[in-house]
mmCIF file of C-alpha atoms and ligand atoms in Angstrom:
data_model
loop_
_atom_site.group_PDB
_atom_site.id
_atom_site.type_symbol
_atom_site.label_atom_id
_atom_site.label_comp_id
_atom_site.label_asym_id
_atom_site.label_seq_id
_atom_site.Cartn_x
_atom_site.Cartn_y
_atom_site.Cartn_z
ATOM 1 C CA UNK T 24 0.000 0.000 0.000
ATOM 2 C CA UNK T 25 1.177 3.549 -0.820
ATOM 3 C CA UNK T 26 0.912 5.670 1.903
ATOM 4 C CA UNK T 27 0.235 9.645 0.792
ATOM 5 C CA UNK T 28 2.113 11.609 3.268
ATOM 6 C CA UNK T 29 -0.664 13.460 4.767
ATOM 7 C CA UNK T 30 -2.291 10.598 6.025
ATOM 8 C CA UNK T 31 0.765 10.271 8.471
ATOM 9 C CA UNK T 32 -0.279 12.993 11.081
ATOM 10 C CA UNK T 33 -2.878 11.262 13.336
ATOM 11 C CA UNK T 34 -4.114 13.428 16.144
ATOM 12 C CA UNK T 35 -2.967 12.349 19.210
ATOM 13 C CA UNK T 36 -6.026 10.166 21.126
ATOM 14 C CA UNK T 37 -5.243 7.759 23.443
ATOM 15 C CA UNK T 38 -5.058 4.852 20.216
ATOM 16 C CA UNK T 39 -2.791 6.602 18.761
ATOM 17 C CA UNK T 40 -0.318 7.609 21.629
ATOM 18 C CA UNK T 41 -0.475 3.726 22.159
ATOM 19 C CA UNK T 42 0.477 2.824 18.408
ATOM 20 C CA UNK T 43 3.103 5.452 18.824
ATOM 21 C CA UNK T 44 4.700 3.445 22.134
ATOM 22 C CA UNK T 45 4.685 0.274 19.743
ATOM 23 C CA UNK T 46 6.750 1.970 16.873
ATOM 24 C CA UNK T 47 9.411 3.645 19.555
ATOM 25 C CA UNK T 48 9.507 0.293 21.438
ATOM 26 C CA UNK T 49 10.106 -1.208 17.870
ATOM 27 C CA UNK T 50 12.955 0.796 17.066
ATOM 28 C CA UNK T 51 10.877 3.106 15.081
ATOM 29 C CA UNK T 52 10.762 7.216 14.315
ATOM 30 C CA UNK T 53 7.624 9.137 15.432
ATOM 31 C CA UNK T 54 7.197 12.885 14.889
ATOM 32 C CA UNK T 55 6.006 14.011 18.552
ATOM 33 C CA UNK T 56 4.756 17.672 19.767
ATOM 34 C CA UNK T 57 6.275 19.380 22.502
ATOM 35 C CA UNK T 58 5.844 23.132 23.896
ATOM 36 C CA UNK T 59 9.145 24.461 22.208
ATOM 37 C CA UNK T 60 8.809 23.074 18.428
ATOM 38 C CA UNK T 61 8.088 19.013 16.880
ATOM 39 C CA UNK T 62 10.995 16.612 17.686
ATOM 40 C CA UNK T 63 11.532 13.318 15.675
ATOM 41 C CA UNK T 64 11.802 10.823 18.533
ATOM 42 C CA UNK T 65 13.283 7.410 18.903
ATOM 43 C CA UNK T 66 14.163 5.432 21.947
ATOM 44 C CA UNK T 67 17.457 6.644 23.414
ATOM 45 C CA UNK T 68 18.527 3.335 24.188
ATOM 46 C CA UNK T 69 18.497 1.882 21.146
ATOM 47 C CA UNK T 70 21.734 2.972 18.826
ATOM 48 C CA UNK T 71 20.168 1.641 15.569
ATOM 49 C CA UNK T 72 16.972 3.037 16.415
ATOM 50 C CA UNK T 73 18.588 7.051 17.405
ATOM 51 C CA UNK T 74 20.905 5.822 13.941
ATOM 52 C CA UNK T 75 17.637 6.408 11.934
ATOM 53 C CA UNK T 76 17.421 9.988 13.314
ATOM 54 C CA UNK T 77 20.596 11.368 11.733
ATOM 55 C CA UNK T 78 20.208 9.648 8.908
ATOM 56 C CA UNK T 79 15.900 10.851 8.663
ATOM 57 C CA UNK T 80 17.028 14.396 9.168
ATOM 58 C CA UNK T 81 20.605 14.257 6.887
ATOM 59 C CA UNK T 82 22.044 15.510 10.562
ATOM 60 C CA UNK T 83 25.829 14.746 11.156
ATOM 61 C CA UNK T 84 26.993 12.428 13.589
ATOM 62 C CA UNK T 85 28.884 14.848 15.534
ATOM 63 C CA UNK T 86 25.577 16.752 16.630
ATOM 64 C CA UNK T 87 24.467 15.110 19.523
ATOM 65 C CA UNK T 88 20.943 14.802 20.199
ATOM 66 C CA UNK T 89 18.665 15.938 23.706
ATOM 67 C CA UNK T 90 16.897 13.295 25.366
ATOM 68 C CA UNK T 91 13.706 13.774 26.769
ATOM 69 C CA UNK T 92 12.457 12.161 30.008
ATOM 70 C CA UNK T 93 9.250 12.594 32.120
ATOM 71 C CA UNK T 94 10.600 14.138 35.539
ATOM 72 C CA UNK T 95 13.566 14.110 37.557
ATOM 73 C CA UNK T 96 13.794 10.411 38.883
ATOM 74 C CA UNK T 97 13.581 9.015 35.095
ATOM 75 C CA UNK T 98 17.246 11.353 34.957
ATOM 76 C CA UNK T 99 18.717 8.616 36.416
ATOM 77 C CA UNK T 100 18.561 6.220 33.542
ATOM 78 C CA UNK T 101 20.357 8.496 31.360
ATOM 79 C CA UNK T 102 22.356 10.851 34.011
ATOM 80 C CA UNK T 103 25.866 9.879 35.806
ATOM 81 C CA UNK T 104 24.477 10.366 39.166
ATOM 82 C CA UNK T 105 24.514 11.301 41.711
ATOM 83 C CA UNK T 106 26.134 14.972 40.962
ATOM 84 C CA UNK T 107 28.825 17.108 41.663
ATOM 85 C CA UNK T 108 27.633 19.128 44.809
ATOM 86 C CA UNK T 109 28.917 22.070 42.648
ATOM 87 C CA UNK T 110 27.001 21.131 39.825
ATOM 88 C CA UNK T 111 23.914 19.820 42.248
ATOM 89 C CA UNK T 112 23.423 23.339 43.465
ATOM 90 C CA UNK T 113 23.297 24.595 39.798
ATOM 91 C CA UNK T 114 20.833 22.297 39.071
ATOM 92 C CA UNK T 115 18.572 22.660 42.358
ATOM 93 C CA UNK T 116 18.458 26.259 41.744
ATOM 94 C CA UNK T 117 16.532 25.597 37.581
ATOM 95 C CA UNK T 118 15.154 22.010 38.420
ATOM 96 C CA UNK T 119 11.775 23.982 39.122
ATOM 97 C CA UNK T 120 11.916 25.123 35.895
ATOM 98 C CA UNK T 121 10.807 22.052 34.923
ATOM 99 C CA UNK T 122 8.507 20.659 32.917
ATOM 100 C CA UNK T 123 9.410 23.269 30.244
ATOM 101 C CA UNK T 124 10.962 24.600 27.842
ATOM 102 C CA UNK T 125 14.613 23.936 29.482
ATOM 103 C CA UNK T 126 17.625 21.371 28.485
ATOM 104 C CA UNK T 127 20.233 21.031 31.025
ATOM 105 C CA UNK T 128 24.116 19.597 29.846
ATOM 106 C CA UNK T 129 25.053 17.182 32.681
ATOM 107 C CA UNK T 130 27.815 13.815 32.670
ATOM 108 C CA UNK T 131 26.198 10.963 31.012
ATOM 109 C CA UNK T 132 25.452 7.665 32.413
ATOM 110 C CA UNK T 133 27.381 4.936 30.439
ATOM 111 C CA UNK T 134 24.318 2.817 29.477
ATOM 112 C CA UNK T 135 23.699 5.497 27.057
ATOM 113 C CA UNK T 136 25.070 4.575 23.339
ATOM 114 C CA UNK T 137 27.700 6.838 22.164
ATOM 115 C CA UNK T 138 25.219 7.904 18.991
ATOM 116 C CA UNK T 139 23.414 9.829 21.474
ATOM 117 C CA UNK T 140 25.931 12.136 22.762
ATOM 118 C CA UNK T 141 27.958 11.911 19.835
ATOM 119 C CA UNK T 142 30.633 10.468 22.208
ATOM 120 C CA UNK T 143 30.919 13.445 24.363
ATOM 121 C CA UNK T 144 30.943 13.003 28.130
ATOM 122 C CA UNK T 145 27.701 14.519 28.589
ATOM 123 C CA UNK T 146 24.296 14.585 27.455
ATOM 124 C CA UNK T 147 21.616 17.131 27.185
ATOM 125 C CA UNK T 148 18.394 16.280 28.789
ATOM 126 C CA UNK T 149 15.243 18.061 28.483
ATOM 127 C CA UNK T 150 11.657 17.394 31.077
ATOM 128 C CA UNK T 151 8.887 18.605 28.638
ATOM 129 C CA UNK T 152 5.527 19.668 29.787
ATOM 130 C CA UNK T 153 3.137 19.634 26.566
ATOM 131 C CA UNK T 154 0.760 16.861 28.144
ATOM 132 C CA UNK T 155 1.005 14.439 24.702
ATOM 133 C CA UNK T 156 4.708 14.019 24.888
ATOM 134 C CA UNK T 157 4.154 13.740 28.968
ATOM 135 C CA UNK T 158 2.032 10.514 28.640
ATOM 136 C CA UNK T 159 4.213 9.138 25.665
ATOM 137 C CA UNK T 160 7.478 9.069 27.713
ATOM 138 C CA UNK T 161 5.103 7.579 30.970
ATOM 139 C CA UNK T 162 3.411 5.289 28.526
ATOM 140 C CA UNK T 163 6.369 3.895 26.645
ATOM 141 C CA UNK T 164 8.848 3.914 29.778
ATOM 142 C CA UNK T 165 11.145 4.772 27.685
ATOM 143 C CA UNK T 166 14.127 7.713 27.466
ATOM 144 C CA UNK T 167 13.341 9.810 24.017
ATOM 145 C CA UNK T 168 16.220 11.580 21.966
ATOM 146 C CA UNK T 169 14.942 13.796 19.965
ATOM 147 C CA UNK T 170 15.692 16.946 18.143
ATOM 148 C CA UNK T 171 13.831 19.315 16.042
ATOM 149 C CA UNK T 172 11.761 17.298 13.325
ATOM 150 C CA UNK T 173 13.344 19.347 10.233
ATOM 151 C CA UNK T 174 15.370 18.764 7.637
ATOM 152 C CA UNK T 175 19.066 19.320 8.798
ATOM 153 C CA UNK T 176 19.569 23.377 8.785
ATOM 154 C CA UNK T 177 16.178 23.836 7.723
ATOM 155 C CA UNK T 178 13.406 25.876 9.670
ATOM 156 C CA UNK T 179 12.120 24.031 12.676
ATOM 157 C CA UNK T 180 8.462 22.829 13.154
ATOM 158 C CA UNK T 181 5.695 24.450 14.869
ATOM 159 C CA UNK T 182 3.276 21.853 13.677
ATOM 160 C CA UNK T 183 2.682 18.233 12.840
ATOM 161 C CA UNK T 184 1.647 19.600 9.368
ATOM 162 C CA UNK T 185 5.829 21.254 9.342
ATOM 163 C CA UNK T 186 7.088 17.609 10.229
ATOM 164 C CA UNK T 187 4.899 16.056 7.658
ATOM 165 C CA UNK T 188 6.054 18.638 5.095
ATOM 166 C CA UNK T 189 9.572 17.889 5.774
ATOM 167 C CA UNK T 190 9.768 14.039 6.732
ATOM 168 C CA UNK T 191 6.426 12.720 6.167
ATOM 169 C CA UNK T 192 8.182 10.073 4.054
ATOM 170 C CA UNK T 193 10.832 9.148 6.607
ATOM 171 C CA UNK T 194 8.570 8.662 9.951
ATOM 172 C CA UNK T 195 6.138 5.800 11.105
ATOM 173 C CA UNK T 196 4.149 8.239 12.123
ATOM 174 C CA UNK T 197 3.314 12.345 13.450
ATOM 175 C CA UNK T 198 1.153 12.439 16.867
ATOM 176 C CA UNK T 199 -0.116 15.866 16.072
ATOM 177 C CA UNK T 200 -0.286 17.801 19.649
ATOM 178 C CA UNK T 201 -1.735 21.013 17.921
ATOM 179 C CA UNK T 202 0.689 24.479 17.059
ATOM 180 C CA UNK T 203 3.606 24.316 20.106
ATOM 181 C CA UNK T 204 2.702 27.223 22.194
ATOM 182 C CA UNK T 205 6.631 28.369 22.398
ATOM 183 C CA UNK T 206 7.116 27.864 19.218
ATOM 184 C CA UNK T 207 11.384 28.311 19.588
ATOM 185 C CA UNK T 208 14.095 25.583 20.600
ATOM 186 C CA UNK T 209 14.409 25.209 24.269
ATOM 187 C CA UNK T 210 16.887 27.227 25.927
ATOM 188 C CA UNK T 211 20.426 25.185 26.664
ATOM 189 C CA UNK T 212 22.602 25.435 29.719
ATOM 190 C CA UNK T 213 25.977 23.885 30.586
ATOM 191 C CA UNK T 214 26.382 23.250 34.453
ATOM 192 C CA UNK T 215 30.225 22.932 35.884
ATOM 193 C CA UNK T 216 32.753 24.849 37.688
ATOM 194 C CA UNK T 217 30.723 27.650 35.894
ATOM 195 C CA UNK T 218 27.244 27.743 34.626
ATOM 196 C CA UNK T 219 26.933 28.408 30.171
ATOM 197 C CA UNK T 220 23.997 29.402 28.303
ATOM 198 C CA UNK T 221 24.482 27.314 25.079
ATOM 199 C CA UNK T 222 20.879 28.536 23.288
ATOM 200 C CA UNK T 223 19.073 31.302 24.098
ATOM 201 C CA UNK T 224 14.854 30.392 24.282
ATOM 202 C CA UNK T 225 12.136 31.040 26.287
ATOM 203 C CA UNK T 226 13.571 30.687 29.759
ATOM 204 C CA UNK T 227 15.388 33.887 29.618
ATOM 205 C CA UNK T 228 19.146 34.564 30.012
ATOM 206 C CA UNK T 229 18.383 37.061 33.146
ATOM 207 C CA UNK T 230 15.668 34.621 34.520
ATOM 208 C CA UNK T 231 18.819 31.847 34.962
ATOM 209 C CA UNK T 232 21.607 34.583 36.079
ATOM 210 C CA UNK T 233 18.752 35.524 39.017
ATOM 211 C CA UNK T 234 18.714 31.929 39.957
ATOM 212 C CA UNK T 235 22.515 30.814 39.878
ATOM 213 C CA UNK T 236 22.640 35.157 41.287
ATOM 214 C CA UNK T 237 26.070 36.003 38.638
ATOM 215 C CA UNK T 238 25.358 38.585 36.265
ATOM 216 C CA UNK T 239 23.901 37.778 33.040
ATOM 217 C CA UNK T 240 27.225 38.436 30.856
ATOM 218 C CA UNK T 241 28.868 35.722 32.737
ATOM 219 C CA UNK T 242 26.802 33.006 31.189
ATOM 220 C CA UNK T 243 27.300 34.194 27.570
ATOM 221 C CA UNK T 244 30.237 33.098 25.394
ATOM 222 C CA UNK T 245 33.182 35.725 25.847
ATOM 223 C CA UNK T 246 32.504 36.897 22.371
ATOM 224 C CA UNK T 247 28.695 36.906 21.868
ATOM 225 C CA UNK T 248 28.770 34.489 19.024
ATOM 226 C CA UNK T 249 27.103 30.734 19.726
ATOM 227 C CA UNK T 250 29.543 28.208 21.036
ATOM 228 C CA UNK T 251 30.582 26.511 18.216
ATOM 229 C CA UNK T 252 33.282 23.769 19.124
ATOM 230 C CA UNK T 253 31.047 22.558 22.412
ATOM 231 C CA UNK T 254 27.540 22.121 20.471
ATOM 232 C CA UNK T 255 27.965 21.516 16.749
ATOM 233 C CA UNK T 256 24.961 22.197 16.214
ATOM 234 C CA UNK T 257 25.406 25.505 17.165
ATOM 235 C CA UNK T 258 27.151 26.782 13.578
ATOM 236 C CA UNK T 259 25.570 29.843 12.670
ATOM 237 C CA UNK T 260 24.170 28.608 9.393
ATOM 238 C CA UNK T 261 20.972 27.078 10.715
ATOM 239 C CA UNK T 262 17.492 27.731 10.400
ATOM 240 C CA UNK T 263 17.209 29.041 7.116
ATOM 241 C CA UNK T 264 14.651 29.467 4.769
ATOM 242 C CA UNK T 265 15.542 28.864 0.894
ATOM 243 C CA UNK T 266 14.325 32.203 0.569
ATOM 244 C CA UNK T 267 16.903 35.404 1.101
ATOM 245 C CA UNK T 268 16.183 36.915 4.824
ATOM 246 C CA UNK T 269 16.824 41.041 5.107
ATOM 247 C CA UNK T 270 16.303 42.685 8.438
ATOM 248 C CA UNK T 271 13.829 45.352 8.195
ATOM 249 C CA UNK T 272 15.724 49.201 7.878
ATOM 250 C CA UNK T 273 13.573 51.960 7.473
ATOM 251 C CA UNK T 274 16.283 54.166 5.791
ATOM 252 C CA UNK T 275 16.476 51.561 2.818
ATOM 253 C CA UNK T 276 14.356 50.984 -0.061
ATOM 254 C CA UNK T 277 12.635 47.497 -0.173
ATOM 255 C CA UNK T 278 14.062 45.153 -2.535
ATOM 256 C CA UNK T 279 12.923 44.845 -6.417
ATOM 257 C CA UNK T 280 10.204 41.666 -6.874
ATOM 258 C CA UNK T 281 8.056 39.950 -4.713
ATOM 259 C CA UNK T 282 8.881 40.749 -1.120
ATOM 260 C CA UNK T 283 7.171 39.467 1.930
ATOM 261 C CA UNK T 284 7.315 41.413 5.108
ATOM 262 C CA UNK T 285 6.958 39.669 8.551
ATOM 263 C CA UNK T 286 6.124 41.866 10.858
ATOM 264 C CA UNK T 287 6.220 41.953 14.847
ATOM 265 C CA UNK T 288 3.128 44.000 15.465
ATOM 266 C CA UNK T 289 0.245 45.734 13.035
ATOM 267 C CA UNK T 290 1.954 47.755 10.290
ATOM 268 C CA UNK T 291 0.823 51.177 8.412
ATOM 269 C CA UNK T 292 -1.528 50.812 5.770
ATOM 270 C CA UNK T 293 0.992 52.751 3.379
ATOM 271 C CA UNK T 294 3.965 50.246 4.297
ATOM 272 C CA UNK T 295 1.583 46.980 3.880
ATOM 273 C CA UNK T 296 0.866 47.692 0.748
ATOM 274 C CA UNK T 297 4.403 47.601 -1.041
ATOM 275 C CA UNK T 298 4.841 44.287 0.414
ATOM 276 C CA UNK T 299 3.276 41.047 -1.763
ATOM 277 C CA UNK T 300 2.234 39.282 1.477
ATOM 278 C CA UNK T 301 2.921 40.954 5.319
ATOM 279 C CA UNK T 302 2.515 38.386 8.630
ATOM 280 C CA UNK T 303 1.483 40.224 11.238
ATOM 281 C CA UNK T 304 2.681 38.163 14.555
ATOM 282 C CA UNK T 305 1.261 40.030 17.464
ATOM 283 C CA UNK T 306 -1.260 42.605 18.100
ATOM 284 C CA UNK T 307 0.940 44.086 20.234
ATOM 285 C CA UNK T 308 4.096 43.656 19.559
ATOM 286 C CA UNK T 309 4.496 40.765 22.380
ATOM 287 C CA UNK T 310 7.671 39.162 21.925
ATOM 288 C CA UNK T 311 6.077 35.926 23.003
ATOM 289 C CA UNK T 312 3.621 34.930 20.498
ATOM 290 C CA UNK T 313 6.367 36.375 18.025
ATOM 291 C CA UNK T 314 8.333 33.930 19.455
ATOM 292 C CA UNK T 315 5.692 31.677 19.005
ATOM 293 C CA UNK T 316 4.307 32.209 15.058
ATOM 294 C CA UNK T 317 7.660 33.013 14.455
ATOM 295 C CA UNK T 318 9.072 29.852 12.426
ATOM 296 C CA UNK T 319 5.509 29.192 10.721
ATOM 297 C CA UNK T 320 5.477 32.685 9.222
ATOM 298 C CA UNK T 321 8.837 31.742 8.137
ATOM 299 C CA UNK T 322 7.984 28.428 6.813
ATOM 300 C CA UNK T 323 4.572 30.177 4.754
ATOM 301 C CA UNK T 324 6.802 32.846 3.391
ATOM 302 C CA UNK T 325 9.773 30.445 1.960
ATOM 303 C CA UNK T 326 6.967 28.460 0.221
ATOM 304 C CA UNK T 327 5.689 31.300 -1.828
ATOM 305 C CA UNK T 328 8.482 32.102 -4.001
ATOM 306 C CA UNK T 329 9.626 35.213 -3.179
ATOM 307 C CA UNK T 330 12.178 36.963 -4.200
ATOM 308 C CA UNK T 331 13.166 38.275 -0.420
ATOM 309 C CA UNK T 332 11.183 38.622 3.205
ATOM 310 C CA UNK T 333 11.958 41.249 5.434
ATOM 311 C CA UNK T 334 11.749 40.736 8.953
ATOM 312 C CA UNK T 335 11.562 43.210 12.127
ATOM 313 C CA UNK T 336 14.090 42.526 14.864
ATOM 314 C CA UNK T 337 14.084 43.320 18.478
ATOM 315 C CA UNK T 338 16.641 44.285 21.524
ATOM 316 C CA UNK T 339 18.539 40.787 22.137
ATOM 317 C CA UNK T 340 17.370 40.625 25.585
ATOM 318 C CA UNK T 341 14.541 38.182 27.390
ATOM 319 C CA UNK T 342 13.065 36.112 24.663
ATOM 320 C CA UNK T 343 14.244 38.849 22.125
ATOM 321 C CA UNK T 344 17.748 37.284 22.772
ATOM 322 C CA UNK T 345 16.646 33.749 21.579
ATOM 323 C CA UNK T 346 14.288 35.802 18.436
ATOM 324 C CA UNK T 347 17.675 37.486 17.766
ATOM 325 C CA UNK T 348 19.670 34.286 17.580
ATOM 326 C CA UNK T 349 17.084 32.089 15.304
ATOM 327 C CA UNK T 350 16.891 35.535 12.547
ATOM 328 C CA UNK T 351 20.497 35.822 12.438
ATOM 329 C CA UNK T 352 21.238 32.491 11.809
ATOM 330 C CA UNK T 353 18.356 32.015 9.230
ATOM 331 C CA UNK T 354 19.834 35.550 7.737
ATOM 332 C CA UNK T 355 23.223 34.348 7.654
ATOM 333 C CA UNK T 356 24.119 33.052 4.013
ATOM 334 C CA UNK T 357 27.582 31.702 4.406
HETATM 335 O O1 TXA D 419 13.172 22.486 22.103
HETATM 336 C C1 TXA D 419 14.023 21.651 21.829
HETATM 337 O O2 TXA D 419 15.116 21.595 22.426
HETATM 338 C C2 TXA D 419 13.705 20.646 20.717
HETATM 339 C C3 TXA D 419 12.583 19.736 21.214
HETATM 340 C C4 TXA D 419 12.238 18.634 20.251
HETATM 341 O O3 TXA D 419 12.934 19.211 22.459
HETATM 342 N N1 TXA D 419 14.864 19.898 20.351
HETATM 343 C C5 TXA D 419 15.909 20.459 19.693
HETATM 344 O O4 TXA D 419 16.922 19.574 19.371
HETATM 345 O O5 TXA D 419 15.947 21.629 19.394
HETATM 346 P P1 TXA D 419 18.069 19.891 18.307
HETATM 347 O O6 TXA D 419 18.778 18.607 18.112
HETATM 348 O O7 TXA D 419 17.490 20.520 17.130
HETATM 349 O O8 TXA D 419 19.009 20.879 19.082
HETATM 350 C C6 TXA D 419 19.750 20.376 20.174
HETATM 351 C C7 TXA D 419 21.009 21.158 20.361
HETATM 352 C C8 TXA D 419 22.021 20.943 19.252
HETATM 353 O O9 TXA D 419 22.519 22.191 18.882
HETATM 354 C C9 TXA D 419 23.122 20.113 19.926
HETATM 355 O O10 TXA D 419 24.398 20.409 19.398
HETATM 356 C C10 TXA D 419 22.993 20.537 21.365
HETATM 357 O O11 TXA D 419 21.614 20.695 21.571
HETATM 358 N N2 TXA D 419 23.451 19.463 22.267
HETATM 359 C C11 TXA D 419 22.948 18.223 22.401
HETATM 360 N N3 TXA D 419 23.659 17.497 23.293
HETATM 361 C C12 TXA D 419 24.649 18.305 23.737
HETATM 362 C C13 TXA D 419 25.717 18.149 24.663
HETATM 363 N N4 TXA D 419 25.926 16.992 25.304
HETATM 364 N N5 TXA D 419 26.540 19.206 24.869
HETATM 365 C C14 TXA D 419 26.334 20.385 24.219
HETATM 366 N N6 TXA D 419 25.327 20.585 23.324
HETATM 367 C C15 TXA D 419 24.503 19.571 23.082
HETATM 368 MG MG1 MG D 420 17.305 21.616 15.498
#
């Protein structure tokens, strides 16, 4: 039987959360919602099974992957623990934080197969709250690695429509949870001798530096730019549309041809109307449901064959640092 790729998004009832346990405990790939954006999920404990992620998403095997696990004593599984009291306190001070839109770098446990971390010492771990993903990781039992359910460097997804559009072909199935209600990549941290933001999301920069009480600066890489060697995934390439991405400049003139505009709150009549399409993503300008429509409007815009979009930007600070981060590295055409 030939399968037409929309009928793989199946909304997530309680059949269908249980078919999706089957395929993971099968060694299986299943496109699963969480609060941030989709992930493409396989059991972390099975190295042929996380070997079908990389290969799904044309992701190298350096970039390791976050597993996903459904509270603190499931850590254990996948953790080296206990912890460093150093790194204990660090972690005490966030755990809260959780379930949410928060990975924490801590050692790995050694049961974990290398294809996972991508051989590194540690592994990134991530307690999600949207309630689907919740009562797949109870249901199945099982630790899930799983990272953003795009193509590799591609634009991640905000819905189980996205995943299909990208890897319908390449997944048993797509529990669709409904649009994620963050809508950017959880925020990554580093504990050790020194706490390290490694990706800037929803849980703010200054809402960690209150916590751990050390200025915000201290948790950022010495020169602004992502950490590259620590998290390969991290190259600034990454989250591009096809489509060339300008950042909005009211002194210049907008680009000859078809131009969408996405903008961060209501624009001018006059402005609107030199634009071929304009997404509006707040009422009010609220950074979080810009955060939120952000990689959709994206996503709309690239398939329409434009000849550029222009984007708004915002101060890199709260979620505007994490907004910042995803539109430079979707700008960036290296
Ligand atoms: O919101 C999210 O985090 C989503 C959902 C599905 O949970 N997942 C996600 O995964 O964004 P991914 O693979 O697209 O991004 C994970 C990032 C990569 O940049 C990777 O390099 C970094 O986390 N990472 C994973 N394990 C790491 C580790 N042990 N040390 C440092 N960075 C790590
Ligand atoms: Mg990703």
């Amino acid at each position: 039987m030939t399968v037409s790729p929309n009928m793989r998004s199946v909304a997530a009832t309680d059949r269908a959360i249980e078919a999706a346990c089957e395929f993971l405990a099968a060694g299986e790939l299943v496109g699963v919602p969480t609060e941030t954006v989709y992930g493409l999920a396989a059991n972390a404990l099975d190295e042929s099974a996380v070997r079908k992620i990389f290969a799904a998403k044309g992701r190298p095997d350096n970039n390791p992957l976050i597993v996903h696990l459904p509270d603190v004593a499931a850590m254990r599984q996948v953790v080296r623990w206990p912890l460093d009291p150093v790194v204990m306190d660090q972690f005490e001070a966030i755990a809260d934080l959780w379930p949410g839109p928060l990975t924490i770098v801590l050692p790995r446990s050694e049961r974990l197969p290398d294809a996972v971390t991508a051989g590194q010492a540690t592994v990134a771990v991530r307690i999600p709250s949207h309630p689907v993903m919740q009562q797949l990781l109870r249901r199945s039992g099982l630790p899930l690695a799983a990272p953003s359910a795009n193509r590799s460097k591609y634009v991640s997804p905000t819905t189980a429509q996205h995943v299909v559009d990208g890897l319908g072909d390449r997944v048993s199935m797509v529990l669709d949870g409904g649009a994620c209600t963050i809508g950017l990549e959880s925020t990554i941290v580093a504990l050790g001798e020194q706490p390290r933001l490694l990706r800037p999301g929803a849980i703010t920069a200054e809402t960690l530096a209150t916590r751990w009480n050390v200025p915000v600066e201290s948790l950022l890489p010495v020169d602004q730019r992502p950490v590259v060697l620590e998290a390969p995934g991290m190259m600034l390439q990454h989250y591009s549309p096809r489509t060339p991405l300008l950042f909005a400049d009211p002194s210049a003139s907008v680009p000859a041809g078809r131009v969408g505009r996405i903008a961060f709150a209501p624009l001018a009549p006059d402005e609107s109307k030199t634009f071929a399409i304009v997404r509006v993503l707040s009422d009010t300008g609220d950074l979080n449901r810009v955060g939120q429509h952000l990689f959709a409007a994206m996503r709309e815009l690239d398939a329409m064959g434009l000849d550029a979009i222009i984007t708004d930007t915002c101060a890199a600070e709260g979620v505007g640092r994490a907004i910042m981060d995803r539109l430079k590295r979707a700008a960036c055409r290296e």
